[in-house]
Every structure is written in C-alpha cells, then in structure tokens.
PDB file of C-alpha atoms in Angstrom:
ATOM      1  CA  UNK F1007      -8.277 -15.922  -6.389  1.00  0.00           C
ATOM      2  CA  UNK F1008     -10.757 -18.066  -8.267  1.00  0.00           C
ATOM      3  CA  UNK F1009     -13.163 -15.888 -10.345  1.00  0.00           C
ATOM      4  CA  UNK F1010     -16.041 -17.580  -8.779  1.00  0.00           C
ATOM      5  CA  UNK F1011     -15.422 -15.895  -5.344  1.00  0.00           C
ATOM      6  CA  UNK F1012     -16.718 -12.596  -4.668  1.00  0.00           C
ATOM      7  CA  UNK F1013     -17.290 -10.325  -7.713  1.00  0.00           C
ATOM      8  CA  UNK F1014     -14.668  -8.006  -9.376  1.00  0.00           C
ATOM      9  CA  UNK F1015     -14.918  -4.160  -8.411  1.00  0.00           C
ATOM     10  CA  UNK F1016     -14.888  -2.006 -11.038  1.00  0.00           C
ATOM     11  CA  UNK F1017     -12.403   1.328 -11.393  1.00  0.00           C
ATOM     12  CA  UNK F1018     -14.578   3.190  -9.652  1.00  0.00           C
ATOM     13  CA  UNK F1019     -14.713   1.224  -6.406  1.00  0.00           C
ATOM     14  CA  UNK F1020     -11.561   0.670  -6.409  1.00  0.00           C
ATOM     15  CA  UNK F1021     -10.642   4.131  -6.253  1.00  0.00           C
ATOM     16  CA  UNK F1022     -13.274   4.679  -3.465  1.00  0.00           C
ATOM     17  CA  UNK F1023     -12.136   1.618  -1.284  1.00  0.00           C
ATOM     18  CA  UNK F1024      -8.329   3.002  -1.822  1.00  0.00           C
ATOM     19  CA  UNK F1025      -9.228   6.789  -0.312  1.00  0.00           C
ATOM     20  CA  UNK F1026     -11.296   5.283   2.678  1.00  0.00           C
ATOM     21  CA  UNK F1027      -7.812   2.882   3.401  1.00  0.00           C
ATOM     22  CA  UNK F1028      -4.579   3.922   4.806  1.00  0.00           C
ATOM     23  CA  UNK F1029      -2.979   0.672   5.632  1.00  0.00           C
ATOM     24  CA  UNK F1030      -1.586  -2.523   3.509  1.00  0.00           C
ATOM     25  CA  UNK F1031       0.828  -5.252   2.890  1.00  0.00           C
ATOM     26  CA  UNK F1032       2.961  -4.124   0.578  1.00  0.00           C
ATOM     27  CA  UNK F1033       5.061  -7.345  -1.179  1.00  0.00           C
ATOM     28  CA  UNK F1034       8.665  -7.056  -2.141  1.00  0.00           C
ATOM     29  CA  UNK F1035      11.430  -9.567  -3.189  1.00  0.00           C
ATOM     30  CA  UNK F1036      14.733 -10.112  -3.909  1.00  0.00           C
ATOM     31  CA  UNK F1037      16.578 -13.416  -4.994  1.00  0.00           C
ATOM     32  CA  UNK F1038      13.671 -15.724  -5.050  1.00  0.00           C
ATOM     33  CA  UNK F1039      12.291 -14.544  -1.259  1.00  0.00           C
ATOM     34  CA  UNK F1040       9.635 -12.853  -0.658  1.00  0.00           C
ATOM     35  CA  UNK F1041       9.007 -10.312   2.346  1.00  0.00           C
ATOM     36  CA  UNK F1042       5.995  -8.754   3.051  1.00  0.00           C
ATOM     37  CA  UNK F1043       5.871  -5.217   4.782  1.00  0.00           C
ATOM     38  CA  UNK F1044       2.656  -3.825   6.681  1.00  0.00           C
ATOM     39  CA  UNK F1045       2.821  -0.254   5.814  1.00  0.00           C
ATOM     40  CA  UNK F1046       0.731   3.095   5.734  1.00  0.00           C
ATOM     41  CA  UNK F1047      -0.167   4.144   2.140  1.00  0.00           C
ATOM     42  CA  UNK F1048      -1.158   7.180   0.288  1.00  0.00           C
ATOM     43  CA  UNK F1049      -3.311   6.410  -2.993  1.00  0.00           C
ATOM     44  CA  UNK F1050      -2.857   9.259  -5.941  1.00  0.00           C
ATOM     45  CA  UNK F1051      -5.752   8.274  -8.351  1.00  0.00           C
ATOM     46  CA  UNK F1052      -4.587  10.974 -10.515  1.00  0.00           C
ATOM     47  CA  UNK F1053      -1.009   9.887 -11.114  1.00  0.00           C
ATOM     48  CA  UNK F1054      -1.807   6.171 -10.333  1.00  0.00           C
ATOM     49  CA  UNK F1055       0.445   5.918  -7.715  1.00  0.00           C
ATOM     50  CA  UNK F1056       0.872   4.881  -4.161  1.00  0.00           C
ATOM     51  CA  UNK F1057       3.609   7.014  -1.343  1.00  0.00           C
ATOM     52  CA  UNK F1058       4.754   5.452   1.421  1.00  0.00           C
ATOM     53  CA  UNK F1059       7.118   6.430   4.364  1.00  0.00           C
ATOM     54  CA  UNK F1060       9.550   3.669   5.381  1.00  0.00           C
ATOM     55  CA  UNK F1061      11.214   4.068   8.779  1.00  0.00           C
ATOM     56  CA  UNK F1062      14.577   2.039   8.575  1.00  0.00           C
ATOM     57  CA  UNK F1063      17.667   1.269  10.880  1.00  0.00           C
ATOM     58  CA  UNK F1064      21.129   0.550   9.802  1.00  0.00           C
ATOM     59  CA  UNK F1065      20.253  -3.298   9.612  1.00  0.00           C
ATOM     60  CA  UNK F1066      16.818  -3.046   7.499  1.00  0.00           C
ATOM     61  CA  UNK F1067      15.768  -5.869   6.255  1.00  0.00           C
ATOM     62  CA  UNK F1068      13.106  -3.751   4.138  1.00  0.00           C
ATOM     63  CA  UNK F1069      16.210  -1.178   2.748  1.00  0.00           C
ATOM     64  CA  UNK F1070      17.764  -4.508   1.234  1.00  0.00           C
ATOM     65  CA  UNK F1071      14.425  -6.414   0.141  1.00  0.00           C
ATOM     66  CA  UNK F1072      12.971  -2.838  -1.825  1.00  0.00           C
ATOM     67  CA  UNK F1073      16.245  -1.903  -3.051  1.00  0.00           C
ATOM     68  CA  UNK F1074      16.246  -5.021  -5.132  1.00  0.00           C
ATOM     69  CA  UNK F1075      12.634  -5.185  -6.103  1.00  0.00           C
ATOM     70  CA  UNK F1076      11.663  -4.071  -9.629  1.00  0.00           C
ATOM     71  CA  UNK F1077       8.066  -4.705  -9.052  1.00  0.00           C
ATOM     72  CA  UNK F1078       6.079  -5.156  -6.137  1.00  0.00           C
ATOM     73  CA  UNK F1079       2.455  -5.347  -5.084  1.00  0.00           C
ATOM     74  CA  UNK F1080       0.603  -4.169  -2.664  1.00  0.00           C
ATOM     75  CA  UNK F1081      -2.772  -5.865  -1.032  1.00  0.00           C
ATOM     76  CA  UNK F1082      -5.419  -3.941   0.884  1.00  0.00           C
ATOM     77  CA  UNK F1083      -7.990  -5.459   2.442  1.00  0.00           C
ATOM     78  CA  UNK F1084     -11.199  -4.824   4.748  1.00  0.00           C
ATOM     79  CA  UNK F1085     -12.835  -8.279   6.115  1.00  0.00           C
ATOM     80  CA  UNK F1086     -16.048  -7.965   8.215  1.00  0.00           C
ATOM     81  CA  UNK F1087     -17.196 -11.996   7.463  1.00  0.00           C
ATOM     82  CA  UNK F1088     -16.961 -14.257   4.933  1.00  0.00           C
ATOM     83  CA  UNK F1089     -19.884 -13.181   2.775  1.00  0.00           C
ATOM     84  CA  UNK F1090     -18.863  -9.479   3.431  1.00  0.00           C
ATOM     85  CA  UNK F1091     -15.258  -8.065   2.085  1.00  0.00           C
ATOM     86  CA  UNK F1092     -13.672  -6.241  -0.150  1.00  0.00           C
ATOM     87  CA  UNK F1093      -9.466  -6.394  -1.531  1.00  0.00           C
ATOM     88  CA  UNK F1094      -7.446  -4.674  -3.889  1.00  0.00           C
ATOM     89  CA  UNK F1095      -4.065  -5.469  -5.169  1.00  0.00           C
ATOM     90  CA  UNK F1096      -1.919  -3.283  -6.995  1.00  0.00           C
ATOM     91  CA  UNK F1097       1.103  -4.501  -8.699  1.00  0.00           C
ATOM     92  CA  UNK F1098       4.119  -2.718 -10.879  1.00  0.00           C
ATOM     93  CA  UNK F1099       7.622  -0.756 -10.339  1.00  0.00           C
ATOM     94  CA  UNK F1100       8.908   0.551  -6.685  1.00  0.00           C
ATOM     95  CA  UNK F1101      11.311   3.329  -6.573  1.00  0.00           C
ATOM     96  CA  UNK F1102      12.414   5.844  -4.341  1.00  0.00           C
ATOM     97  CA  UNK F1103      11.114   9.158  -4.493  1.00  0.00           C
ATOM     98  CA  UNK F1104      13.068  11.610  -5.749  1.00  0.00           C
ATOM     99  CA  UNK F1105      14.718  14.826  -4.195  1.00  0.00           C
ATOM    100  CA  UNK F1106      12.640  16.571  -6.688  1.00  0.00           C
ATOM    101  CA  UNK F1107       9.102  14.799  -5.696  1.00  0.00           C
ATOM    102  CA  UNK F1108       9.809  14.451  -2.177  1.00  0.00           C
ATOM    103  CA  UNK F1109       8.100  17.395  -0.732  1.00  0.00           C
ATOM    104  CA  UNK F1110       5.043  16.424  -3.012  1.00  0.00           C
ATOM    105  CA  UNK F1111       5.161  12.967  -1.790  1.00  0.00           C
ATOM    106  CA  UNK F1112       5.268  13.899   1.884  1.00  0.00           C
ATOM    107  CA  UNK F1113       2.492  16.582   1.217  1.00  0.00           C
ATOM    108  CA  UNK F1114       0.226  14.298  -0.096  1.00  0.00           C
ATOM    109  CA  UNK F1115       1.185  11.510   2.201  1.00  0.00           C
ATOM    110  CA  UNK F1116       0.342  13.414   5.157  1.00  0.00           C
ATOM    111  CA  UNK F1117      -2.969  15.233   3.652  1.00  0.00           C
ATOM    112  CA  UNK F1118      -4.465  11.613   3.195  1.00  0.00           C
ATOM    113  CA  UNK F1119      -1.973   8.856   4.175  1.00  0.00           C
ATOM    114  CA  UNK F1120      -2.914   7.094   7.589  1.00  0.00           C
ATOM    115  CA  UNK F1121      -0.048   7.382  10.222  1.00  0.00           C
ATOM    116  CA  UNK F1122       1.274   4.364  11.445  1.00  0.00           C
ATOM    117  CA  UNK F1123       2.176   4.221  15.413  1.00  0.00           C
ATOM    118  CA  UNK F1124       5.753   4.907  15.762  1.00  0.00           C
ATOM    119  CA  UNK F1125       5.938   3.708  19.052  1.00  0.00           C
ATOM    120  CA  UNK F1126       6.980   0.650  17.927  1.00  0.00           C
ATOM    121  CA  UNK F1127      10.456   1.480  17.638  1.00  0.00           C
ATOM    122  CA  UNK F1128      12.737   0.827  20.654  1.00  0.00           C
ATOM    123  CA  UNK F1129      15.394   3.387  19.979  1.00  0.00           C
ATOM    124  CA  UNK F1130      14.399   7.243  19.546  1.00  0.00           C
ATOM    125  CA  UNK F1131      13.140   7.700  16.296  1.00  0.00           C
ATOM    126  CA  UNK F1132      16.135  10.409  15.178  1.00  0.00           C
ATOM    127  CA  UNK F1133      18.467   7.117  15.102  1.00  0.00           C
ATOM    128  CA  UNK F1134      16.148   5.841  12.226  1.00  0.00           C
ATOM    129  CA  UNK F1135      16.582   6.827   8.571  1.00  0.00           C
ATOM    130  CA  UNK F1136      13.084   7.703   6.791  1.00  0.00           C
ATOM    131  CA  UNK F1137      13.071   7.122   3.270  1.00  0.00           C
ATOM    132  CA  UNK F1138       9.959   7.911   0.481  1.00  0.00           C
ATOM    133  CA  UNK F1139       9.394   5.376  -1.991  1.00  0.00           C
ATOM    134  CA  UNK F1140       6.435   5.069  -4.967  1.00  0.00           C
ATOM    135  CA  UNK F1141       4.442   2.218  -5.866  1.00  0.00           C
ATOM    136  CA  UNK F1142       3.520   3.414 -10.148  1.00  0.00           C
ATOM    137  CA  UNK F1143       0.584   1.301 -10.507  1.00  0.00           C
ATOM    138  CA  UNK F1144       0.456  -1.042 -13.669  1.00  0.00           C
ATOM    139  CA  UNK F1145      -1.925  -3.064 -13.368  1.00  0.00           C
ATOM    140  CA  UNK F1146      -4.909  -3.008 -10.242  1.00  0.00           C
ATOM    141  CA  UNK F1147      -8.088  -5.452  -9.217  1.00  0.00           C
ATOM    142  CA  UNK F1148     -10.531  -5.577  -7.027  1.00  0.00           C
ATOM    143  CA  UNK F1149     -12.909  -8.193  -6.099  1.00  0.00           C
ATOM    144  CA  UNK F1150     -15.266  -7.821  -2.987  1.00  0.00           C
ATOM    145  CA  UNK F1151     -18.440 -10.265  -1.471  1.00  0.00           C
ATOM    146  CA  UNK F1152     -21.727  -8.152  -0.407  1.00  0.00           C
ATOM    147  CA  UNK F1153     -24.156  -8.673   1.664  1.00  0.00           C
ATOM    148  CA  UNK F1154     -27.580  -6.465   0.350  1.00  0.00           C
ATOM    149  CA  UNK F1155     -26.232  -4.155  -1.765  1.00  0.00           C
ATOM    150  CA  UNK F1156     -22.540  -3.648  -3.164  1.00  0.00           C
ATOM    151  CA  UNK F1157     -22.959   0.022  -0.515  1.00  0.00           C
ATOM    152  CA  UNK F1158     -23.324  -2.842   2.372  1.00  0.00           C
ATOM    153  CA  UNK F1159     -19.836  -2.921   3.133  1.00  0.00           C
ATOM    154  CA  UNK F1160     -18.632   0.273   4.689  1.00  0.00           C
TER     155      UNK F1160
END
C-alpha cells in the first residue's frame, strides 16, 4: 500500500480496531500458491497472538495449505467508503496449538472470538475435524482514511 494513502495507525489503534473485529482473511501458502482463508479470529494483545478454530474434512484444502506454511498473515479490514476505512495486517509463524494451550486457546477464543456460521457445512458437523492453530505476531500495521476525526470511523 503506497504510504501516501490513508495514514498509519499507531499501536494503540491497532489494538482497539483488533478487539472490536472478529473476522479476517487469514493468508497461507505452500509451494509457491497462495490460499486465502476467511476465518473468525481471537486477538491476545498480551501475548501478541491471534487463535483461530479451523473446521476441516478429510479432503481440506486448508489442513494441507497451513500445514506447510511457516508464516502467514492475516488482513482485517472495515470499509464504510473510500475516504473512510481502516486495515490491519499481521504477519509471522502459524502453528497448531498445543494439547497443553488448547483449553486456553478455546477459552479465550470463545470469551472474545466472533463465531462463524456453521451452517455452511453440508454434512453434520461431528464428521468434521476441528483443529486450533496460532498466528505469533511478528510484525503488525495499520493504516486507516478518516473522515472528521480519526474516532469517525466506528
């Protein structure tokens, strides 16, 4: 994004825009292709972290693509018009949680995490696999365009 376009958001806001969001596009890739996920998120300021809860069958493309990926990022967004927007991206390692963190994960996952609709499965949801993984943030921006004051965009 060209630094002339919107203005960066400091730490601050970024942490702010990150609790009021639940949702993103979370970038993985494997063998020089890409795949991009839409996906519920959980945002841990405090161990600079993102969970998320991946619903896969037998056949996942996403189980392959995140199994190879050493880093990934993930891009959050809120677009009301072109003169009024905000986005963060977050980039560094993916791993699955461990046995050890996985009630932690799924605690704070569901205390602030937005739900995805898991309607959108065909099959009963017992014949899908759900599987934790962690984003550990290493590097994060934020850039945003305001109308009025930098408050203007809720």
């Amino acid at each position: 994004m060209s630094e002339d376009i919107g203005v960066a958001l400091d730490r601050e806001e970024i942490e702010q825009f990150l609790r009021e969001q639940g949702l993103g596009v979370l970038g993985v890739a494997t063998g020089g292709e890409a795949y991009t996920i839409p996906i519920a998120f959980a945002y841990n300021s405090g161990e600079d972290r993102c969970y998320f809860r991946f619903i896969m069958g037998k056949d996942s493309l996403k189980r392959e693509f995140v199994s190879e990926t050493d880093r990934a990022s993930l891009t959050v967004f809120e677009w009301q018009t072109k003169n009024q927007w905000k986005s963060v991206v977050m980039r560094g390692p993916i791993r699955r949680v461990t046995d050890a963190d996985l009630s932690k994960a799924a605690t704070f996952f569901s205390e602030v995490g937005d739900e995805a609709a898991l309607e959108v499965f065909n099959d009963s949801i017992s014949e899908y696999e759900t599987v934790w993984y962690e984003l550990v943030v290493s590097e994060i921006t934020g850039r945003g365009q305001f109308v009025g004051s930098r408050e203007s965009l809720v």
